[in-house]
Amino acid sequence: MDVATLIGLIGALVTVAGAILMGGSAGAFVDGASVVIVVVGTLLVTLMKFSVAQFFGATKVAFKAFVSRVCDPEVLIDKSIELANHARANGILALEDADVPDEFFRKAVNLVVDGHDPEIVKSILHKDLELTLKRHADGRAIFKAIGDVAPAMSMIGTLIGLVQMLTFMDDPKQIGPAMAIALLTTLYGAVIANLIALPIADKLALRSDEERFAKSLIIDAVIGIQEGRNPRIIQDMLDNYLPSSRRNEEREAA
Amino acid sequence: MDVATLIGLIGALVTVAGAILMGGSAGAFVDGASVVIVVVGTLLVTLMKFSVAQFFGATKVAFKAFVSRVCDPEVLIDKSIELANHARANGILALEDADVPDEFFRKAVNLVVDGHDPEIVKSILHKDLELTLKRHADGRAIFKAIGDVAPAMSMIGTLIGLVQMLTFMDDPKQIGPAMAIALLTTLYGAVIANLIALPIADKLALRSDEERFAKSLIIDAVIGIQEGRNPRIIQDMLDNYLPSSRRNEEREAA
Amino acid sequence: MDVATLIGLIGALVTVAGAILMGGSAGAFVDGASVVIVVVGTLLVTLMKFSVAQFFGATKVAFKAFVSRVCDPEVLIDKSIELANHARANGILALEDADVPDEFFRKAVNLVVDGHDPEIVKSILHKDLELTLKRHADGRAIFKAIGDVAPAMSMIGTLIGLVQMLTFMDDPKQIGPAMAIALLTTLYGAVIANLIALPIADKLALRSDEERFAKSLIIDAVIGIQEGRNPRIIQDMLDNYLPSSRRNEEREAA
Amino acid sequence: MDVATLIGLIGALVTVAGAILMGGSAGAFVDGASVVIVVVGTLLVTLMKFSVAQFFGATKVAFKAFVSRVCDPEVLIDKSIELANHARANGILALEDADVPDEFFRKAVNLVVDGHDPEIVKSILHKDLELTLKRHADGRAIFKAIGDVAPAMSMIGTLIGLVQMLTFMDDPKQIGPAMAIALLTTLYGAVIANLIALPIADKLALRSDEERFAKSLIIDAVIGIQEGRNPRIIQDMLDNYLPSSRRNEEREAA
Amino acid sequence: MDVATLIGLIGALVTVAGAILMGGSAGAFVDGASVVIVVVGTLLVTLMKFSVAQFFGATKVAFKAFVSRVCDPEVLIDKSIELANHARANGILALEDADVPDEFFRKAVNLVVDGHDPEIVKSILHKDLELTLKRHADGRAIFKAIGDVAPAMSMIGTLIGLVQMLTFMDDPKQIGPAMAIALLTTLYGAVIANLIALPIADKLALRSDEERFAKSLIIDAVIGIQEGRNPRIIQDMLDNYLPSSRRNEEREAA
């Protein structure tokens, strides 16, 4: 569970709602037509930019922004050193029955156990990483698009409201409320883009970054093991993945 | 047929039209001179930026945004494994009569059957991919340009309207309607850019991305076959092109 | 002659002029001081950003946007196959007297005939291409700069007009015309940037792209000939430079 | 201590406060609800974009913008030449007891003394540098995000204020003060973004750049020493890290 | 002396001053508090983003925008051919006493004369070029930052002015002059950014580009000489640095 996304989203919406309620009249902030043009319009234009499958898969993708499955790099490093020692003592084939927590790690170890050429192992794993990141970027692109389209749709809505208001401007007293309604679409667009779509896109980018980080570490570890490098060298290499404050000297005794 | 583009485009235009009609007076939103300056002006400036052939080819390019000819990666992978097994059993020359669905795939297989050097095969196929993507980018650039120019032309139109209105501002009562007309060009430009040109440009980018994806898969497959790699290794490599949920374990039996 | 640039430029200016004249009073759109601050100011700031020679060479560079000297890729490919066959039959030295239309092509063939090392030929030709593109980019940069500076200068002009208007705002009746004049600089800047400078910069970019395309084709062809590759392989490689619809199968008989 | 950050920050805030006080009424610039929506809203949306740990680590990261621990390149070069001469005279193992000021430098020397392959040493050190820069970029991203989100939240706050004002616009006399309050959120957002968040992000980028600079110098030095290059060649190479005015000719005598 | 920078800067400032004076009242454009918040505020925020040394070194860097020390590429090419012929006739060591105009050229020739490995010569010269460009980019960054910060500070100043004006808006007659003063900070920021800081940053970029150009030419020349290439080949390579119109055929006789 990624509480940051949840707390941030609910908190930000509550803050905006609070600012509205403090002004006394939440009703002035609700206008059906404005909601339709911004929300429906944004979704339809976003649909234009993607395929039907990508569009409806977006909710599933958004879910990832609220769920954290980060594999702690320290755990991955400890496991890598363990496997490196195991392989050094009992041969690479002994890794077949080793207990490996992560799916990608398991796949990498299997490729090594199968006796494939290091170049092939490297190339398959990098291809996996690269294409996984591409899939993440595709999912993220929908929320980025919503964040771009919502302000554009809300500007169109505000322009329509302004033209309607100006065309029939007889009584100056009515300008205020009519203009308020015209501005509502701008407000809706700003909230959808800045409080929902763009933060989710950014959190998905962070998630993708974490996965790239963990998979890079695993590739470095497995290639090091396959090349039969000294476990201490492997640890020196992998420790770079930790901030200096967390580089555990005691692990060297392992 | 890419229904996403069609539904999105029609739906978004209907949404905007609905918002206008709900305000009661569609007539206030039509102004011939504003249409001319935004539409004709945008097309002429866009023409300046491209060649005549590119400009008139744009409608043909736009058509691609509404038509989907994506080759399913699973089908390509299955066909690749089939060819790899076929080549392993009967030699590479046996691929000459193999049934290959995709034109680029056929070309790639022919190059291998012709017995060219792997480096040459790779270089010809990559050149094809690279130059195809360049052609796509050129076509996309026109819609990107329309999306840039339309708001600029509509700002020029609005400025002209404002100057005319302000110069003869005698009766404050007339300001409203005159300003409404001045704002219409801004509205037209925003609709052309955000509801039509930019989404088409983005859909064309997606189409180009799909083609790069499929052609990369085919190049990886054909090079793997030519190098005589084990069909299982080829499958391990190609399966990366699928999301993990769709990696079909049963195919391994093939 | 590149009619697209000419038609686009004249047409766009006529469209804007028409919109102004339809409003009845072209005179309201001419203000000497506004013209001076936008046009002279933009040129002076642009001068700051470049050298005197580059600045005065800009008109010559702009000329290129109106003139098209694109060498048709099909012609280049046919000529390349002809040279490849000629070289295969009579030796590379026979290319010395071959009739080669393009200056860069001629230079490339001469380097091969002179018997230089393929690496040196490649490196000289790539250096030529790279530095030609750099010179194009330098020329283009001036029009890009004008497109950036004109709106900035016009904003400065509008701000000066607004401050003057607001300082002496006694009679509300005068606000309109004074504000109209203040907005004129914004209009001038938008026209200079969007109808003249930026489209010329974009057309120059297209021109540069065409040259890169043609020179890349020539380099691929000449290197293929020097390496003594089969003319059919060279054609397979070069045909990638054409869209699939124009790949002339009959030429293979050549 | 980096006085530039401290003086700049305090000075800029004092300048803004002075401009407010000179207008006579600081009270008009304080509005609790506006502070809440901008400050709390910005923090919550920023929280959405990062993990809880990153978010709360931001203050620690910000601290780095106020503290300078740059290792002077001249000192590093002098130390490198000293080590190179030492290694040339007494062998590489003699570096084990050498006094090395910088932690990264110490680590690099240790890898060389341990007798690892130059390729491995290079790859471990580059990995360290690359991942250190990634950690810096992650920390910097939070302040960049605050600088992006604050103006967006302040625009939302201003829109809410405008809608409230316009909805109940009875007495034109009240428009002024109500509008003033609506503009306050825009002011708060501009101050947070431009006076605090973005300058800190830029200073952190500078800090990261300095570290990359120093570590690159150290890697070049240590690799040069390990490859047994002539100390004068090493100095020629490292002197490039200094501006020409500071290249100390006398050091060559060392 | 780079007259373009000087004429452009003075001319643009005179143009703006003229536009102000033509309006009759230069006094309306001077407001001490506005100058302080924009100028002092911009300098302080810029200081935050850099180190004290970089900040105070900026005036020295700005000086470079007004001084041109470009080494004409033709001169460099002629000198290179002369050196190549000299080296071919008398051996590379004979270059020791050759008269070389440029400091970097001298350094490059010395490295060759010292008999270093071509790879080392290349790597030292490229390092010099790369780090020189980095120093230039650092200097340029300050003017780029001023160009970014000035409009932000001027927006903050204008917001403060607007809030003050709106809070005490009793007499509608006073709105004009108060608003004029509020807009002054926007004007100051636009002038500082667009007429001073950004053009200087762009000119410094041009300067840096010229240096990269000249140093690249020198590196190509010296490496060609060290590899003992035929002077004509060296000339063919270097002539690419000239536009075709200036490639002097007569020099080939040299």
PDB file of C-alpha atoms in Angstrom, chain A residues 118-242:
ATOM      1  CA  PRO A 118      26.373 -14.599 -20.929  1.00  0.00           C
ATOM      2  CA  GLU A 119      25.733 -12.352 -23.935  1.00  0.00           C
ATOM      3  CA  ILE A 120      22.337 -14.007 -24.528  1.00  0.00           C
ATOM      4  CA  VAL A 121      21.383 -13.831 -20.846  1.00  0.00           C
ATOM      5  CA  LYS A 122      22.297 -10.163 -20.754  1.00  0.00           C
ATOM      6  CA  SER A 123      20.421  -9.415 -23.951  1.00  0.00           C
ATOM      7  CA  ILE A 124      17.235 -11.253 -22.856  1.00  0.00           C
ATOM      8  CA  LEU A 125      17.211  -9.531 -19.460  1.00  0.00           C
ATOM      9  CA  HIS A 126      17.851  -6.083 -20.920  1.00  0.00           C
ATOM     10  CA  LYS A 127      15.115  -6.671 -23.488  1.00  0.00           C
ATOM     11  CA  ASP A 128      12.735  -7.602 -20.653  1.00  0.00           C
ATOM     12  CA  LEU A 129      13.673  -4.479 -18.696  1.00  0.00           C
ATOM     13  CA  GLU A 130      13.415  -2.185 -21.713  1.00  0.00           C
ATOM     14  CA  LEU A 131      10.026  -3.524 -22.812  1.00  0.00           C
ATOM     15  CA  THR A 132       8.633  -3.464 -19.250  1.00  0.00           C
ATOM     16  CA  LEU A 133       9.608   0.189 -19.008  1.00  0.00           C
ATOM     17  CA  LYS A 134       7.946   0.842 -22.373  1.00  0.00           C
ATOM     18  CA  ARG A 135       4.699  -0.735 -21.104  1.00  0.00           C
ATOM     19  CA  HIS A 136       4.880   1.450 -17.976  1.00  0.00           C
ATOM     20  CA  ALA A 137       5.471   4.543 -20.082  1.00  0.00           C
ATOM     21  CA  ASP A 138       2.444   3.680 -22.238  1.00  0.00           C
ATOM     22  CA  GLY A 139       0.216   3.411 -19.158  1.00  0.00           C
ATOM     23  CA  ARG A 140       1.613   6.630 -17.718  1.00  0.00           C
ATOM     24  CA  ALA A 141       1.008   8.438 -21.009  1.00  0.00           C
ATOM     25  CA  ILE A 142      -2.780   8.257 -20.521  1.00  0.00           C
ATOM     26  CA  PHE A 143      -2.659  10.192 -17.256  1.00  0.00           C
ATOM     27  CA  LYS A 144      -0.189  12.639 -18.781  1.00  0.00           C
ATOM     28  CA  ALA A 145      -2.663  13.111 -21.653  1.00  0.00           C
ATOM     29  CA  ILE A 146      -5.566  13.682 -19.249  1.00  0.00           C
ATOM     30  CA  GLY A 147      -3.417  16.284 -17.493  1.00  0.00           C
ATOM     31  CA  ASP A 148      -2.826  18.021 -20.836  1.00  0.00           C
ATOM     32  CA  VAL A 149      -6.356  17.739 -22.218  1.00  0.00           C
ATOM     33  CA  ALA A 150      -8.331  18.752 -19.099  1.00  0.00           C
ATOM     34  CA  PRO A 151      -7.026  22.365 -19.056  1.00  0.00           C
ATOM     35  CA  ALA A 152      -7.614  22.624 -22.830  1.00  0.00           C
ATOM     36  CA  MET A 153     -11.208  21.375 -22.514  1.00  0.00           C
ATOM     37  CA  SER A 154     -11.803  23.662 -19.551  1.00  0.00           C
ATOM     38  CA  MET A 155     -10.512  26.619 -21.572  1.00  0.00           C
ATOM     39  CA  ILE A 156     -12.938  25.706 -24.364  1.00  0.00           C
ATOM     40  CA  GLY A 157     -15.745  25.509 -21.788  1.00  0.00           C
ATOM     41  CA  THR A 158     -14.831  28.888 -20.318  1.00  0.00           C
ATOM     42  CA  LEU A 159     -14.700  30.476 -23.786  1.00  0.00           C
ATOM     43  CA  ILE A 160     -18.181  29.105 -24.584  1.00  0.00           C
ATOM     44  CA  GLY A 161     -19.462  30.519 -21.286  1.00  0.00           C
ATOM     45  CA  LEU A 162     -17.856  33.909 -21.942  1.00  0.00           C
ATOM     46  CA  VAL A 163     -19.264  34.176 -25.466  1.00  0.00           C
ATOM     47  CA  GLN A 164     -22.752  33.282 -24.190  1.00  0.00           C
ATOM     48  CA  MET A 165     -22.464  35.795 -21.362  1.00  0.00           C
ATOM     49  CA  LEU A 166     -21.138  38.601 -23.570  1.00  0.00           C
ATOM     50  CA  THR A 167     -23.676  38.042 -26.344  1.00  0.00           C
ATOM     51  CA  PHE A 168     -26.639  38.617 -24.030  1.00  0.00           C
ATOM     52  CA  MET A 169     -25.049  41.140 -21.730  1.00  0.00           C
ATOM     53  CA  ASP A 170     -27.989  43.426 -20.964  1.00  0.00           C
ATOM     54  CA  ASP A 171     -27.987  43.677 -17.231  1.00  0.00           C
ATOM     55  CA  PRO A 172     -24.484  44.341 -15.802  1.00  0.00           C
ATOM     56  CA  LYS A 173     -25.705  42.830 -12.512  1.00  0.00           C
ATOM     57  CA  GLN A 174     -25.840  39.415 -14.154  1.00  0.00           C
ATOM     58  CA  ILE A 175     -22.257  39.504 -15.372  1.00  0.00           C
ATOM     59  CA  GLY A 176     -20.895  38.336 -12.055  1.00  0.00           C
ATOM     60  CA  PRO A 177     -22.769  35.048 -11.703  1.00  0.00           C
ATOM     61  CA  ALA A 178     -22.500  34.244 -15.435  1.00  0.00           C
ATOM     62  CA  MET A 179     -18.755  34.816 -15.322  1.00  0.00           C
ATOM     63  CA  ALA A 180     -18.550  32.674 -12.168  1.00  0.00           C
ATOM     64  CA  ILE A 181     -20.091  29.775 -14.061  1.00  0.00           C
ATOM     65  CA  ALA A 182     -17.756  30.335 -17.017  1.00  0.00           C
ATOM     66  CA  LEU A 183     -14.781  30.153 -14.643  1.00  0.00           C
ATOM     67  CA  LEU A 184     -16.018  26.899 -13.106  1.00  0.00           C
ATOM     68  CA  THR A 185     -14.819  24.829 -16.073  1.00  0.00           C
ATOM     69  CA  THR A 186     -11.355  26.347 -15.681  1.00  0.00           C
ATOM     70  CA  LEU A 187     -11.448  25.351 -12.021  1.00  0.00           C
ATOM     71  CA  TYR A 188     -12.590  21.792 -12.820  1.00  0.00           C
ATOM     72  CA  GLY A 189      -9.858  21.395 -15.414  1.00  0.00           C
ATOM     73  CA  ALA A 190      -7.186  22.661 -13.025  1.00  0.00           C
ATOM     74  CA  VAL A 191      -8.307  20.266 -10.279  1.00  0.00           C
ATOM     75  CA  ILE A 192      -8.492  17.226 -12.569  1.00  0.00           C
ATOM     76  CA  ALA A 193      -5.082  17.949 -14.088  1.00  0.00           C
ATOM     77  CA  ASN A 194      -3.111  19.092 -11.043  1.00  0.00           C
ATOM     78  CA  LEU A 195      -4.698  17.153  -8.178  1.00  0.00           C
ATOM     79  CA  ILE A 196      -5.463  13.862  -9.910  1.00  0.00           C
ATOM     80  CA  ALA A 197      -4.012  13.119 -13.348  1.00  0.00           C
ATOM     81  CA  LEU A 198      -0.521  14.643 -13.200  1.00  0.00           C
ATOM     82  CA  PRO A 199       0.325  13.395  -9.668  1.00  0.00           C
ATOM     83  CA  ILE A 200      -0.766   9.866 -10.664  1.00  0.00           C
ATOM     84  CA  ALA A 201       1.396  10.097 -13.805  1.00  0.00           C
ATOM     85  CA  ASP A 202       4.336  11.239 -11.664  1.00  0.00           C
ATOM     86  CA  LYS A 203       3.815   8.481  -9.113  1.00  0.00           C
ATOM     87  CA  LEU A 204       3.696   5.895 -11.934  1.00  0.00           C
ATOM     88  CA  ALA A 205       6.992   7.315 -13.208  1.00  0.00           C
ATOM     89  CA  LEU A 206       8.456   6.857  -9.733  1.00  0.00           C
ATOM     90  CA  ARG A 207       7.151   3.277  -9.665  1.00  0.00           C
ATOM     91  CA  SER A 208       8.711   2.599 -13.055  1.00  0.00           C
ATOM     92  CA  ASP A 209      11.959   4.093 -11.827  1.00  0.00           C
ATOM     93  CA  GLU A 210      11.976   1.824  -8.789  1.00  0.00           C
ATOM     94  CA  GLU A 211      11.439  -1.189 -11.020  1.00  0.00           C
ATOM     95  CA  ARG A 212      14.271  -0.153 -13.320  1.00  0.00           C
ATOM     96  CA  PHE A 213      16.450   0.310 -10.274  1.00  0.00           C
ATOM     97  CA  ALA A 214      15.678  -3.146  -8.845  1.00  0.00           C
ATOM     98  CA  LYS A 215      15.976  -4.923 -12.212  1.00  0.00           C
ATOM     99  CA  SER A 216      19.288  -3.219 -12.996  1.00  0.00           C
ATOM    100  CA  LEU A 217      20.604  -4.388  -9.636  1.00  0.00           C
ATOM    101  CA  ILE A 218      19.427  -7.947 -10.365  1.00  0.00           C
ATOM    102  CA  ILE A 219      21.007  -7.952 -13.842  1.00  0.00           C
ATOM    103  CA  ASP A 220      24.327  -6.711 -12.425  1.00  0.00           C
ATOM    104  CA  ALA A 221      24.159  -9.382  -9.715  1.00  0.00           C
ATOM    105  CA  VAL A 222      23.310 -12.311 -11.996  1.00  0.00           C
ATOM    106  CA  ILE A 223      25.870 -11.379 -14.655  1.00  0.00           C
ATOM    107  CA  GLY A 224      28.483 -11.091 -11.906  1.00  0.00           C
ATOM    108  CA  ILE A 225      27.558 -14.545 -10.607  1.00  0.00           C
ATOM    109  CA  GLN A 226      27.583 -16.078 -14.090  1.00  0.00           C
ATOM    110  CA  GLU A 227      31.008 -14.602 -14.812  1.00  0.00           C
ATOM    111  CA  GLY A 228      32.200 -16.235 -11.593  1.00  0.00           C
ATOM    112  CA  ARG A 229      33.313 -13.033  -9.977  1.00  0.00           C
ATOM    113  CA  ASN A 230      34.418 -12.912  -6.383  1.00  0.00           C
ATOM    114  CA  PRO A 231      31.376 -12.348  -4.094  1.00  0.00           C
ATOM    115  CA  ARG A 232      33.198  -9.421  -2.489  1.00  0.00           C
ATOM    116  CA  ILE A 233      33.590  -7.703  -5.856  1.00  0.00           C
ATOM    117  CA  ILE A 234      29.916  -8.313  -6.533  1.00  0.00           C
ATOM    118  CA  GLN A 235      29.084  -6.748  -3.187  1.00  0.00           C
ATOM    119  CA  ASP A 236      31.334  -3.735  -3.875  1.00  0.00           C
ATOM    120  CA  MET A 237      29.486  -3.259  -7.142  1.00  0.00           C
ATOM    121  CA  LEU A 238      25.997  -3.719  -5.698  1.00  0.00           C
ATOM    122  CA  ASP A 239      26.610  -1.597  -2.602  1.00  0.00           C
ATOM    123  CA  ASN A 240      26.658   1.374  -4.963  1.00  0.00           C
ATOM    124  CA  TYR A 241      22.898   0.904  -5.202  1.00  0.00           C
ATOM    125  CA  LEU A 242      22.610   1.941  -1.543  1.00  0.00           C
TER     126      LEU A 242
END
